[in-house]
Structures are given as C-alpha cells and as structure tokens.
Coordinates of C-alpha atoms and ligand atoms in Angstrom, one line a residue:
M18 CA 0.0 0.0 0.0
T19 CA 1.5 3.2 -1.0
S20 CA 1.6 6.1 1.4
F21 CA 0.5 9.5 0.2
S22 CA -0.5 12.9 1.7
M23 CA -3.2 15.4 0.7
H24 CA -3.6 19.1 1.6
G25 CA -6.8 20.9 2.3
V26 CA -8.1 23.7 4.6
G27 CA -8.0 22.7 8.2
V28 CA -11.2 24.0 9.9
S29 CA -10.9 22.3 13.2
S30 CA -7.7 21.6 15.0
G31 CA -6.3 18.3 16.5
I32 CA -5.0 15.0 15.3
A33 CA -6.9 11.9 14.5
I34 CA -5.6 8.4 13.5
G35 CA -8.1 6.0 12.2
H36 CA -9.7 4.0 9.3
A37 CA -11.4 5.6 6.4
H38 CA -15.2 5.3 6.3
L39 CA -16.3 6.3 2.9
I40 CA -19.8 7.8 2.5
S41 CA -21.4 7.3 -0.9
H42 CA -22.1 10.2 -3.0
A43 CA -25.7 9.6 -4.1
L44 CA -25.8 12.5 -6.6
L45 CA -23.1 10.9 -8.7
E46 CA -25.2 7.8 -9.0
V47 CA -28.3 9.4 -10.5
V48 CA -29.1 8.1 -14.0
H49 CA -31.6 9.4 -16.5
F50 CA -34.4 7.3 -18.0
K51 CA -37.6 7.9 -19.8
I52 CA -40.9 6.8 -18.4
E53 CA -44.2 5.9 -20.1
A54 CA -46.9 8.6 -19.9
S55 CA -49.0 6.0 -18.1
A56 CA -46.3 5.8 -15.3
I57 CA -46.3 9.5 -14.5
D58 CA -48.7 9.4 -11.6
E59 CA -46.9 6.5 -10.1
E60 CA -43.5 8.2 -10.4
I61 CA -44.9 11.4 -8.9
A62 CA -46.2 9.3 -6.0
R63 CA -42.8 7.8 -5.5
F64 CA -41.3 11.3 -5.4
E65 CA -43.9 12.4 -2.8
R66 CA -43.2 9.4 -0.6
A67 CA -39.5 10.1 -0.7
I68 CA -40.1 13.7 0.3
G69 CA -42.4 12.6 3.1
L70 CA -39.9 10.0 4.4
V71 CA -37.1 12.5 4.5
K72 CA -39.3 15.0 6.3
H73 CA -40.2 12.4 8.8
D74 CA -36.5 11.5 9.2
L75 CA -35.5 15.1 9.8
E76 CA -38.3 15.6 12.3
Q77 CA -37.3 12.5 14.2
L78 CA -33.7 13.6 14.2
K79 CA -34.7 17.0 15.6
A80 CA -36.8 15.3 18.3
Q81 CA -34.0 13.0 19.3
L82 CA -31.3 15.6 19.6
P83 CA -29.5 15.1 22.9
K84 CA -29.9 17.9 25.4
N85 CA -26.2 18.8 25.2
A86 CA -26.2 18.9 21.4
P87 CA -24.8 22.2 20.0
A88 CA -27.6 24.7 19.6
E89 CA -26.9 25.2 15.9
L90 CA -27.8 21.6 15.1
S91 CA -31.5 22.1 15.5
A92 CA -31.1 25.3 13.5
F93 CA -29.4 23.3 10.7
I94 CA -32.2 20.7 10.7
N95 CA -34.9 23.5 10.6
T96 CA -33.1 25.0 7.6
H97 CA -33.1 21.7 5.8
L98 CA -36.8 21.1 6.7
A99 CA -37.7 24.5 5.3
M100 CA -35.8 23.8 2.1
L101 CA -37.3 20.4 1.7
T102 CA -40.9 21.7 2.0
D103 CA -40.2 24.7 -0.2
K104 CA -42.2 24.5 -3.5
S105 CA -39.0 24.7 -5.5
L106 CA -37.9 21.3 -4.2
S107 CA -41.2 19.6 -3.3
E108 CA -43.3 20.7 -6.3
A109 CA -41.2 21.9 -9.2
P110 CA -39.7 18.4 -9.9
K111 CA -43.2 17.0 -10.4
A112 CA -43.7 19.3 -13.3
I113 CA -40.4 18.1 -14.8
I114 CA -41.4 14.5 -14.4
R115 CA -44.7 15.2 -16.2
N116 CA -43.3 17.4 -18.9
E117 CA -40.1 15.5 -19.7
L118 CA -41.3 12.0 -18.9
C119 CA -38.2 11.4 -16.8
N120 CA -37.5 9.5 -13.6
A121 CA -38.0 11.3 -10.2
E122 CA -34.2 11.2 -9.3
W123 CA -33.3 12.9 -12.6
A124 CA -36.1 15.6 -12.3
L125 CA -34.9 16.4 -8.8
K126 CA -31.3 16.6 -9.8
Q127 CA -32.3 18.9 -12.7
Q128 CA -34.2 21.2 -10.4
M129 CA -31.2 21.2 -7.9
D130 CA -28.8 22.2 -10.6
D131 CA -31.0 25.2 -11.5
I132 CA -31.2 26.3 -7.8
V133 CA -27.4 25.8 -7.4
A134 CA -26.8 28.0 -10.5
Q135 CA -28.9 30.8 -8.9
F136 CA -26.9 30.5 -5.7
D137 CA -23.6 30.6 -7.7
A138 CA -24.7 34.0 -9.0
I139 CA -25.0 35.5 -5.5
E140 CA -22.1 37.7 -4.6
D141 CA -22.1 37.2 -0.8
A142 CA -19.7 34.4 0.0
Y143 CA -21.7 33.3 3.1
L144 CA -25.0 33.0 1.2
R145 CA -23.3 31.4 -1.8
E146 CA -22.0 28.6 0.5
R147 CA -25.5 27.9 1.7
K148 CA -26.1 26.2 -1.7
Q149 CA -24.5 23.2 0.0
D150 CA -27.6 22.9 2.2
V151 CA -29.7 22.5 -0.9
V152 CA -27.4 19.9 -2.3
Q153 CA -27.5 18.0 1.1
V154 CA -31.2 18.0 1.2
V155 CA -31.5 16.7 -2.3
E156 CA -28.9 14.0 -1.6
R157 CA -31.1 12.8 1.2
V158 CA -34.2 12.5 -1.0
I159 CA -32.1 10.8 -3.8
K160 CA -30.7 8.3 -1.3
V161 CA -34.3 7.4 -0.4
L162 CA -35.3 7.2 -4.1
L163 CA -32.4 5.0 -4.9
G164 CA -33.3 2.7 -2.0
R165 CA -32.3 2.7 1.6
D166 CA -30.2 -0.4 1.2
Q167 CA -27.1 1.6 0.7
L168 CA -27.6 3.6 3.9
A169 CA -28.4 0.5 5.8
A170 CA -25.2 -1.2 4.5
S171 CA -23.1 1.7 5.5
E172 CA -24.6 1.7 9.0
K173 CA -24.0 -2.1 9.3
K174 CA -20.4 -1.6 8.3
L175 CA -20.0 1.0 10.9
Q176 CA -21.5 -1.1 13.6
A177 CA -18.9 -3.8 12.9
R178 CA -16.1 -1.3 13.0
Q179 CA -17.2 0.4 16.1
E180 CA -14.2 -0.6 18.1
R181 CA -11.9 1.1 15.7
A182 CA -11.5 4.9 15.3
M183 CA -13.2 5.9 12.1
I184 CA -12.6 8.9 9.9
L185 CA -15.5 10.0 7.8
V186 CA -14.4 10.6 4.2
A187 CA -17.1 12.2 2.1
H188 CA -17.7 14.5 -0.8
D189 CA -19.7 16.5 1.6
V190 CA -21.4 15.9 4.9
S191 CA -24.7 17.4 5.9
P192 CA -25.1 18.4 9.5
A193 CA -28.2 16.1 9.7
D194 CA -26.0 13.1 8.6
A195 CA -23.3 14.2 11.0
I196 CA -25.6 14.0 14.0
Q197 CA -27.0 10.7 12.9
F198 CA -23.5 9.3 12.9
K199 CA -22.6 11.1 16.1
H200 CA -23.2 8.0 18.3
H201 CA -20.5 6.3 16.4
Q202 CA -18.1 9.0 17.4
F203 CA -16.1 9.7 14.4
A204 CA -12.6 10.7 15.1
A205 CA -12.5 13.3 12.3
F206 CA -14.3 14.5 9.2
I207 CA -12.7 15.2 5.8
T208 CA -14.5 16.4 2.8
D209 CA -13.8 17.2 -0.9
V210 CA -15.8 20.5 -0.8
G211 CA -16.5 23.2 1.7
G212 CA -15.0 26.4 3.1
V213 CA -14.3 27.8 6.4
T214 CA -17.9 29.0 6.8
S215 CA -19.5 25.8 5.5
H216 CA -21.9 24.2 7.9
T217 CA -19.8 21.0 8.1
A218 CA -16.9 23.2 9.3
I219 CA -19.0 24.9 11.8
L220 CA -20.3 21.7 13.1
A221 CA -16.9 20.0 13.2
R222 CA -15.6 23.0 15.2
S223 CA -18.6 22.8 17.6
L224 CA -18.2 19.0 18.1
N225 CA -14.4 19.7 18.6
I226 CA -13.1 17.0 16.3
P227 CA -10.4 17.6 13.7
S228 CA -11.7 18.5 10.3
I229 CA -10.3 19.3 6.9
V230 CA -12.4 20.6 3.9
A231 CA -11.6 21.5 0.3
L232 CA -9.5 18.3 -0.2
Q233 CA -10.9 18.1 -3.8
R234 CA -10.4 14.4 -4.5
A235 CA -10.2 12.6 -1.1
R236 CA -13.4 10.6 -1.8
D237 CA -11.9 9.3 -5.1
L238 CA -8.3 8.6 -3.9
I239 CA -8.9 7.1 -0.5
N240 CA -10.1 3.5 -0.3
D241 CA -12.6 2.3 2.3
G242 CA -10.9 1.0 5.5
E243 CA -7.5 2.5 4.8
L244 CA -5.5 3.7 7.7
M245 CA -5.0 7.5 7.8
I246 CA -3.8 10.4 9.9
V247 CA -5.8 13.7 9.9
D248 CA -3.9 16.8 11.2
G249 CA -6.7 19.4 11.4
S250 CA -4.2 22.1 12.7
E251 CA -2.1 21.8 9.5
G252 CA -4.8 20.8 7.0
V253 CA -2.9 17.6 6.2
V254 CA -4.1 14.0 5.6
I255 CA -1.6 11.1 5.4
V256 CA -3.0 7.9 3.9
N257 CA -1.3 4.5 4.7
P258 CA 1.4 6.2 6.8
D259 CA 4.9 4.5 7.3
P260 CA 5.4 3.0 10.7
E261 CA 7.8 5.9 11.7
V262 CA 5.3 8.6 10.6
L263 CA 2.5 6.8 12.4
A264 CA 4.5 6.6 15.7
E265 CA 5.4 10.2 15.4
Y266 CA 1.8 11.2 15.1
Q267 CA 0.7 8.9 17.9
L268 CA 2.9 10.7 20.2
K269 CA 1.8 14.1 18.9
Q270 CA -1.8 13.0 19.3
N271 CA -1.3 11.9 22.9
Q272 CA 0.4 15.1 23.8
W273 CA -2.3 17.2 22.1
Q274 CA -5.2 15.3 23.7
L275 CA -3.7 15.4 27.2
A276 CA -3.1 19.1 26.9
Q277 CA -6.6 19.7 25.6
Q278 CA -8.2 17.6 28.3
K279 CA -6.4 19.5 31.0
L280 CA -7.3 22.8 29.5
Q281 CA -11.0 22.1 29.3
R282 CA -11.1 22.0 33.1
I283 CA -10.4 25.7 33.2
K284 CA -13.0 26.8 30.6
T285 CA -15.3 28.4 33.2
T286 CA -12.5 29.5 35.6
K287 CA -11.9 33.2 35.7
A288 CA -8.5 34.3 34.3
V289 CA -6.9 35.6 37.5
T290 CA -3.3 35.5 38.6
V291 CA -2.1 33.8 41.8
D292 CA -2.1 37.2 43.5
G293 CA -5.6 38.1 42.4
V294 CA -5.2 40.2 39.2
A295 CA -8.0 39.5 36.8
I296 CA -7.4 39.5 33.0
D297 CA -10.1 39.6 30.4
L298 CA -9.6 37.1 27.7
L299 CA -11.7 38.0 24.6
A300 CA -12.1 36.4 21.1
N301 CA -11.2 37.7 17.7
I302 CA -13.7 36.8 15.0
E303 CA -13.9 37.2 11.3
V304 CA -17.4 36.1 10.4
P305 CA -20.7 36.1 12.4
D306 CA -20.6 32.3 12.8
D307 CA -17.3 32.5 14.7
V308 CA -19.3 33.5 17.7
V309 CA -19.9 29.7 18.2
A310 CA -16.2 29.2 18.7
A311 CA -15.9 32.3 20.8
K312 CA -18.5 31.2 23.2
A313 CA -17.2 27.6 23.3
S314 CA -13.7 28.9 24.3
G315 CA -15.0 30.6 27.4
A316 CA -14.1 34.1 26.1
V317 CA -15.7 36.9 28.1
G318 CA -16.6 38.8 24.9
V319 CA -15.5 39.6 21.4
G320 CA -12.4 41.9 21.5
L321 CA -12.1 42.3 17.7
Y322 CA -14.6 41.5 15.0
R323 CA -12.9 42.2 11.6
T324 CA -15.8 43.4 9.5
E325 CA -13.9 43.6 6.2
F326 CA -14.6 40.0 5.4
L327 CA -18.3 40.9 4.9
F328 CA -17.0 43.4 2.1
M329 CA -14.5 41.2 0.3
N330 CA -14.8 39.0 -2.8
R331 CA -17.8 40.8 -4.2
T332 CA -18.5 43.7 -6.5
E333 CA -21.3 45.4 -4.6
M334 CA -20.7 46.6 -1.0
P335 CA -23.1 45.1 1.6
D336 CA -25.8 47.6 2.3
E337 CA -26.7 49.0 5.7
Q338 CA -29.4 46.3 6.3
E339 CA -27.1 43.4 5.5
Q340 CA -24.4 44.8 7.8
F341 CA -26.9 45.5 10.5
E342 CA -28.1 41.9 10.4
A343 CA -24.5 40.5 10.7
Y344 CA -23.6 42.8 13.6
K345 CA -26.9 42.2 15.4
H346 CA -26.4 38.5 15.1
V347 CA -23.1 38.7 16.9
A348 CA -24.3 41.2 19.5
E349 CA -27.3 39.0 20.4
A350 CA -25.3 35.8 20.3
M351 CA -22.9 37.1 22.9
K352 CA -25.8 37.7 25.3
G353 CA -24.8 40.9 26.9
Q354 CA -21.0 40.3 26.8
P355 CA -19.0 43.1 25.1
V356 CA -18.7 42.9 21.3
T357 CA -16.0 45.2 19.8
I358 CA -16.6 45.7 16.2
R359 CA -14.0 47.3 14.0
T360 CA -14.9 49.5 11.1
L361 CA -13.8 48.6 7.6
D362 CA -10.0 47.9 7.5
I363 CA -9.5 47.6 3.8
G364 CA -6.3 48.1 1.7
A365 CA -2.8 46.7 1.8
D366 CA -3.1 42.8 2.0
K367 CA -6.9 43.0 2.2
Q368 CA -8.3 44.1 -1.1
L369 CA -12.0 44.5 -1.6
N370 CA -11.8 42.8 -5.0
P371 CA -8.8 40.5 -5.4
D372 CA -9.0 40.8 -9.2
E373 CA -8.4 44.5 -9.0
V374 CA -4.9 45.6 -9.9
V375 CA -3.4 47.5 -7.0
T376 CA -1.8 50.6 -8.4
A377 CA -0.5 52.2 -5.2
I378 CA 3.2 51.9 -5.0
N379 CA 3.1 51.1 -1.3
P380 CA -0.4 50.0 -0.4
A381 CA 0.4 49.3 3.3
L382 CA 1.2 53.0 3.6
G383 CA -1.6 54.0 1.3
L384 CA -5.4 54.5 1.4
R385 CA -6.1 51.9 4.0
A386 CA -8.6 51.4 6.9
V387 CA -9.8 54.8 8.4
R388 CA -8.1 56.7 5.5
Y389 CA -10.1 54.8 3.0
C390 CA -13.4 55.3 5.0
L391 CA -12.8 59.0 5.3
A392 CA -12.2 59.2 1.6
E393 CA -15.5 57.3 1.0
P394 CA -17.8 58.9 3.7
H395 CA -20.9 57.2 2.4
I396 CA -19.4 53.8 3.2
F397 CA -18.5 55.0 6.7
H398 CA -22.0 56.5 7.2
S399 CA -23.8 53.3 6.4
Q400 CA -21.4 51.2 8.5
F401 CA -21.9 53.6 11.5
R402 CA -25.7 53.4 11.1
A403 CA -25.6 49.6 10.9
L404 CA -23.3 49.4 14.0
L405 CA -25.5 51.8 16.0
R406 CA -28.7 50.0 15.1
A407 CA -27.0 46.7 16.3
S408 CA -26.0 48.4 19.5
H409 CA -29.6 48.3 20.6
Y410 CA -29.4 44.5 20.7
G411 CA -26.3 43.9 22.8
Q412 CA -23.1 45.5 24.3
V413 CA -21.6 46.9 21.1
K414 CA -18.3 48.9 21.1
I415 CA -16.9 50.5 18.0
L416 CA -13.2 50.3 17.0
I417 CA -11.5 52.6 14.4
P418 CA -8.4 51.0 12.7
M419 CA -5.1 52.6 11.8
L420 CA -5.5 56.1 13.3
S421 CA -2.3 58.2 13.0
N422 CA -3.4 61.7 13.8
L423 CA -6.1 63.5 15.7
A424 CA -7.6 65.2 12.6
E425 CA -8.6 61.7 11.4
L426 CA -10.2 60.9 14.7
R427 CA -12.1 64.2 14.8
Q428 CA -13.4 63.8 11.3
T429 CA -14.5 60.2 12.1
K430 CA -16.3 61.4 15.2
L431 CA -18.1 64.0 13.1
L432 CA -19.4 61.3 10.8
F433 CA -20.3 59.2 13.7
A434 CA -22.3 62.0 15.3
R435 CA -24.1 62.5 11.9
A436 CA -25.0 58.8 11.7
K437 CA -26.5 59.1 15.3
E438 CA -28.4 62.2 14.4
S439 CA -29.9 60.6 11.3
L440 CA -31.1 57.6 13.4
R441 CA -32.5 59.9 16.0
Q442 CA -34.5 61.8 13.4
Q443 CA -36.0 58.5 12.1
G444 CA -36.7 57.4 15.6
I445 CA -34.5 54.3 15.2
P446 CA -33.3 53.0 18.6
F447 CA -29.6 52.7 19.4
D448 CA -27.3 52.9 22.4
E449 CA -26.5 56.6 22.9
Q450 CA -23.5 55.6 25.1
V451 CA -21.9 53.2 22.6
P452 CA -18.2 53.5 23.3
I453 CA -15.8 54.5 20.5
G454 CA -12.2 53.3 20.6
G455 CA -9.1 53.4 18.4
M456 CA -6.5 50.9 17.3
I457 CA -3.0 51.8 18.2
E458 CA -1.1 50.2 15.3
V459 CA 0.8 53.1 13.8
P460 CA 3.9 54.1 15.7
A461 CA 2.8 57.8 15.5
A462 CA -0.4 56.9 17.4
A463 CA 1.6 54.9 20.1
I464 CA 4.1 57.8 20.6
N465 CA 1.1 60.2 20.8
A466 CA -1.1 57.8 22.7
D467 CA -1.9 60.5 25.4
A468 CA -3.9 62.5 22.9
F469 CA -5.8 59.4 21.7
A470 CA -6.4 58.2 25.2
Q471 CA -7.9 61.6 26.0
E472 CA -10.3 61.7 23.1
L473 CA -11.4 58.0 22.9
D474 CA -13.3 55.7 25.2
F475 CA -10.8 52.8 24.9
L476 CA -7.6 51.7 23.0
S477 CA -6.7 48.5 21.4
I478 CA -3.1 47.7 20.3
G479 CA -2.9 46.1 16.8
T480 CA 0.5 44.6 17.3
N481 CA 0.5 42.9 13.9
D482 CA 0.6 46.3 12.2
L483 CA 2.5 48.1 15.0
I484 CA 5.4 45.7 14.4
Q485 CA 5.2 46.0 10.7
Y486 CA 5.3 49.8 10.7
T487 CA 7.8 50.1 13.5
L488 CA 10.3 47.7 12.1
A489 CA 9.6 48.5 8.5
I490 CA 8.8 44.9 7.7
D491 CA 6.0 43.9 5.4
R492 CA 4.0 41.4 7.4
A493 CA 3.1 39.5 4.3
D494 CA 6.6 39.3 2.8
D495 CA 8.3 36.0 3.7
A496 CA 11.7 37.3 2.6
V497 CA 11.8 39.5 5.7
A498 CA 9.7 37.3 8.0
H499 CA 12.8 36.4 10.1
L500 CA 13.1 40.1 11.1
Y501 CA 9.5 40.3 12.3
N502 CA 10.0 40.2 16.1
P503 CA 7.4 41.3 18.7
L504 CA 10.2 41.5 21.3
H505 CA 12.2 44.2 19.5
P506 CA 12.8 46.8 22.3
A507 CA 11.3 49.6 20.1
V508 CA 8.0 47.6 19.8
L509 CA 7.9 46.8 23.6
R510 CA 8.4 50.6 24.4
L511 CA 5.6 51.6 22.1
I512 CA 3.3 49.1 23.8
Q513 CA 4.5 50.4 27.2
M514 CA 3.7 54.0 26.2
T515 CA 0.2 53.1 25.1
I516 CA -0.5 51.3 28.3
A517 CA 0.8 54.3 30.3
A518 CA -1.3 56.8 28.3
A519 CA -4.4 54.7 28.9
A520 CA -3.7 54.4 32.6
K521 CA -3.1 58.2 32.8
Y522 CA -6.6 58.9 31.5
D523 CA -8.2 55.8 33.1
K524 CA -9.2 54.3 29.8
P525 CA -9.3 50.5 29.1
V526 CA -6.6 49.2 26.8
S527 CA -6.2 45.8 25.1
V528 CA -4.0 43.9 22.8
C529 CA -5.8 42.4 19.8
G530 CA -2.9 41.4 17.5
E531 CA -1.4 38.0 17.4
M532 CA 0.9 38.7 20.3
A533 CA -2.2 38.4 22.5
G534 CA -2.6 34.7 21.7
D535 CA 1.1 33.8 21.9
I536 CA 1.7 32.0 25.2
K537 CA 5.3 32.9 25.2
L538 CA 4.3 36.6 25.5
T539 CA 1.4 36.3 28.0
R540 CA 3.5 36.8 31.1
L541 CA 5.3 39.7 29.6
L542 CA 2.1 41.5 28.6
V543 CA 0.5 41.0 32.0
G544 CA 3.7 42.2 33.7
M545 CA 3.6 45.3 31.5
G546 CA 0.1 46.1 32.9
M547 CA -2.1 44.7 30.1
R548 CA -5.5 43.5 31.5
Q549 CA -7.3 42.6 28.3
L550 CA -6.1 40.3 25.6
S551 CA -8.1 39.4 22.5
M552 CA -7.2 36.4 20.3
H553 CA -8.3 33.5 18.2
P554 CA -10.7 31.5 20.3
A555 CA -8.4 28.4 20.0
H556 CA -5.7 30.1 22.1
I557 CA -7.9 31.3 25.0
L558 CA -7.5 28.3 27.3
S559 CA -3.8 28.0 26.9
V560 CA -3.3 31.7 27.6
K561 CA -5.6 31.4 30.6
S562 CA -3.5 28.5 31.9
Q563 CA -0.4 30.8 31.8
I564 CA -2.2 33.4 33.8
L565 CA -3.5 31.0 36.4
Q566 CA 0.1 30.0 37.1
S567 CA 1.6 33.5 37.3
E568 CA 2.1 36.0 40.1
E569 CA 1.5 39.5 38.8
N570 CA 3.9 41.3 41.2
V571 CA 6.7 39.0 40.1
L572 CA 5.9 39.5 36.4
A573 CA 5.7 43.3 36.9
K574 CA 9.3 43.4 38.3
Q575 CA 10.7 41.2 35.5
A576 CA 8.9 43.2 32.9
R577 CA 10.4 46.4 34.2
K578 CA 13.8 44.9 33.8
I579 CA 13.1 43.7 30.3
L580 CA 11.7 47.2 29.3
S581 CA 15.0 48.8 30.5
L582 CA 17.0 46.8 28.0
N583 CA 17.8 48.1 24.5
D584 CA 19.4 44.9 23.2
L585 CA 17.3 42.0 21.8
E586 CA 20.0 39.6 22.7
K587 CA 19.6 40.4 26.3
I588 CA 15.9 40.4 26.2
D589 CA 15.5 36.9 24.9
P590 CA 17.1 35.1 27.9
L591 CA 15.0 37.1 30.3
I592 CA 11.8 36.2 28.4
K593 CA 12.8 32.5 28.7
K594 CA 13.4 33.0 32.5
L595 CA 10.0 34.8 32.8
N596 CA 8.3 31.8 31.2
G597 CA 10.1 29.4 33.5
E598 CA 12.2 27.8 30.8
V599 CA 15.5 28.5 32.6
H600 CA 16.0 29.2 36.3
Ligands
PEP1 C1 -3.3 44.2 14.1 O1 -2.8 44.9 13.2 O2 -2.6 43.8 15.0 C2 -4.7 43.8 14.0 C3 -5.2 43.2 15.0 O3 -5.4 44.0 12.9 P1 -5.2 43.2 11.5 O4 -4.4 42.0 11.8 O5 -6.5 43.0 11.1 O6 -4.5 44.2 10.7
MG2 MG1 -4.1 46.0 11.9

C-alpha cells in the first residue's frame, strides 16, 4: 500500500488516527431514463413518498437531539426542513417528471442544478455557500429514491467497525447526517468540498473534532478502510502512513489530547493571577458564525470583529441592512457580553476585490482602513448606522483602525455624530452611550497615545501592524519574516507608552494582534500592565493557563527589567526566564 498525503483547509484543530469510512455520493449515481406517460402518476407518488420520508426522518432527528447537542444543530435541521418543503424542491420536480417524462431522481437533480446555479450568482460568500444545504437536502431525497439499502449497509459496516477509530471521508457531509453518525463518534471529518464557513466546518468546530475541507479528491483517492492520519491544525491528511510517521503522530496526538483535556477544566475558571489580578480574555472573530467558537472557548466577549470579510470577494458593497443583520447576530449571540466591532479595515493585503490591480506603490502605507473610509464617507456612514442600530441588541463597542493623527479621529467622530443624528430623526433606537475606541497600530499613534487616550473611550493595540510599521517589515513578505520580532525593544516601548497613556486617562486598553494569543508573551504583557487580551478562540484556554500560574507582582518586576533593555539579545534570555524555561 502506497503512502501519500493530501492538503486541504484545516477548519478544526487536533490530530486523529483511524480508518477511512467512505460515504457514498448519491448524486453521482443518478441516472436518466424515460418513463411511459401512463407511469407519470406512479413516479410522482414515488417522489412524494420520498419527500415525506425525508421530512419524517429530519423531524425524528430533531426530536431525538441530545440535550447537550450544540444549539446550531437544531437550526441546521430546521433550515433543511424549510428547504425540503419549499415548493421549488417539493413541487417543481413533479412538473419536470410530467413534462419531460423522466424518472424522479433525474427531475430532482435537474431542479437542484437550477437552484445551485442561482446560488452561484449570489455575490455574498456566506450566502453562496448555503447552496451546500440545498445539495445536502436533495442528496437525502435521492438516497431514499435509490433505496435505503445503501444507507443500511453503511450503518452495518460502521457497527462492525465500532471498536476502531473511524474517519468520515465524504464528498460533503450534511449536519443532519453528521448528527446521525454522532453516536459512532467519528474521530474526524474530511470532505472534498466546503469552506471555512460551511456548515460542516461549523459543526466540526462545535463538536471539537479535527476536520479538513476542500481536499478536492479525497473521496476518489482514499479506499474504504485504509489507515489514515488527519492533522486538522495543519490541514494535512496522510494515507497509509509509514510506521515511523505513524509513531510520530501517535505521540503528537497523545500530547495534544492530554493538553486539551487538562485545558477544558479551566474553561469556566476566571483568568486571575495567583495574587488576584483579573485579566479579560476575549475572542477575535472574522465572520458572524465565529461566535460559536468564541462562546465555546470561554471568552468573556469579542475583542475584535474584523468586519472587512463581509465586504470582500464581491463587486457590490453590503448595504446597511445586510451589515446590521450581521452585527446584530453577533451582538445578540454574545448575550450581553461586550462585542468590539472594528470598522472597515481595507487596503494593503486585504483588497475588496482580489481581481483589481493594486496601483498604489506602497499599499500598506496608502489609502487603508480609516483613511479609505474618510475618503468614502458614504461607506463610513452606512457602516456607522448599521453598527449603531446593532448596539440596541447587545453591548456593542466600535473600534477605528489605523488612526495616525487627531484630525482623522475628529473627522471620524463628526461622521459618527451625523450617523447618530440621522437615526434619531428617524426614531430608530440605538445605544446613545456606545463607546468608540481606536486601534493603536501606527507608531505615531503609540508615541502620541496620550492624545488618543484623552479623546477616545478605549484603546486596542494592533501589534501585527504596529510591528510591521515600527520595524519597516512587510508582514506579508516571507523574505523579511525572520526580522519580524514582537520582542524588539522599540515595539515593547511603544506598547508600554500606550499602556501608560491609557492608565493616565483611566481608559481601558487591550492587545488584539497575534501577540495576545502567543503563550510565550502572555506573562510579559501581563507584567507590563495589560489587563485585556483578544485572540483567536483556539488560544484562549492555553493563555488562561499561563495566567493562572503567574504572580503579577513578580511579572511586573521582571517586565520592568526587560523594558529597561535596548538589546534584543539580552531580552531573549529574560523572556525565557519569565516563562520558567530556565532558572
Ligand atoms: C493588528 O494589526 O494587530 C490587528 C489586530 O489588525 P489586523 O491584523 O486585522 O491588521
Ligand atoms: Mg491591523
């Protein structure tokens, strides 16, 4: 058996080792045949029976959901039920059977292809991906039309294999199928299609099993029962691994599982140092569905919601209503916990339309973030209105990216006040006290942080850009990646200045760049006085574990010593000491 590996998009971390359980792809098995005019009624009745059976199955599934099942599961099933009973799926195929004298499977597949083509024309990436739901519902009906034997055989095979760890290999997996298989406790999911926001990915994340999507041909290349390794963190699948590779991954898996198990114990524990200093650990999110992971991680709020993903890969901007719905969804889902929403940070490595040629000589220093929004005030206006409207439904805070001078801030506040006034005049409710904060990610803003602290309600340090602009290193250029160092004394001093300015004016300050989720830097940041850290949800528990084992007054002393140094070579060993790596 030859060993080979495949690469996809890892959507849920962890390592699984097990045997492939291939799920058949019913849609590929649909054939086309003509029926006699006299058989039309019988064919339509067969179709109606299949729809009825699937409806019954889905309702049963919903009724049998375990109490501790993730809340989104019942929402998924409701969506599938709504699609199944929609006329476009439950009625239109009957007309096709009648008019084209074809079999029910074929008629349904034709209708599905039509619907999918309509979805493909939608510009919004999130909505476009929902076409998978239509495909999954149709698959269920086709499986019933083709006979349940296949499904039963698959179930039987699984029963026999229950003692072994199984990895589900499919073209796609519907959430309803996934829950049905849940009691078999798959060790991982891998699929040919899907994206980060696909329901399968969302489900895999909420079930906390490793998962990789977009593998393209896994279902074709992997044979049923083959041994395989799934590394969800790296997005790698290794089929028929050599004994050495297998041993290496077994070790990795054990270590990972042990660490995760231990960490889960502190999910609801407050992040407080040994000497009683509390640190808020918040989540960074990119799309509204990320709130599921944010909540599951034990985050006490959203510290950074990067709204630009709502604007990307499309030709039309999302209008106020579409934005409002996305922001409201997050605000409500966080149930009263703070949700910090950043206004559009577009430009540099984040282009609105990736096909557009960038003409700026130096886009990272060009019309980016707040500069772009001030140049296009109508975009800012509709985003402010959407954010303010959402503030009525939760604890929303607004964050302005890439400020470098006070004039920008004042202009921004003027537009903000205008958006408020327009809502007041229309009698649309919003939180009059919604706080407005600024990202400190340009060295000028850090050096002049006093001024920003005075005029803003809170500050948030964007260390990704602060490092890029301080050290003159393009964060996206791998040729200079080795020079990108958060511990450079100049970077640490700028962070220190920002913390001091915030303290002087009694304003909250956080770090929301990648530094916040790096456990090697947690103790340093806490020692420097940082009390709020916002990071990818996957890092929250390991950062919390660092905090629980630290004594703030010891960290503060050592941080002062580190801050007094101007030589990176002297800083490195002290960081190691701070982290307990050398004594
Ligand atoms: C940052 O610059 O640190 C930051 C959080 O923003 P982004 O990574 O989106 O630029
Ligand atoms: Mg930034």
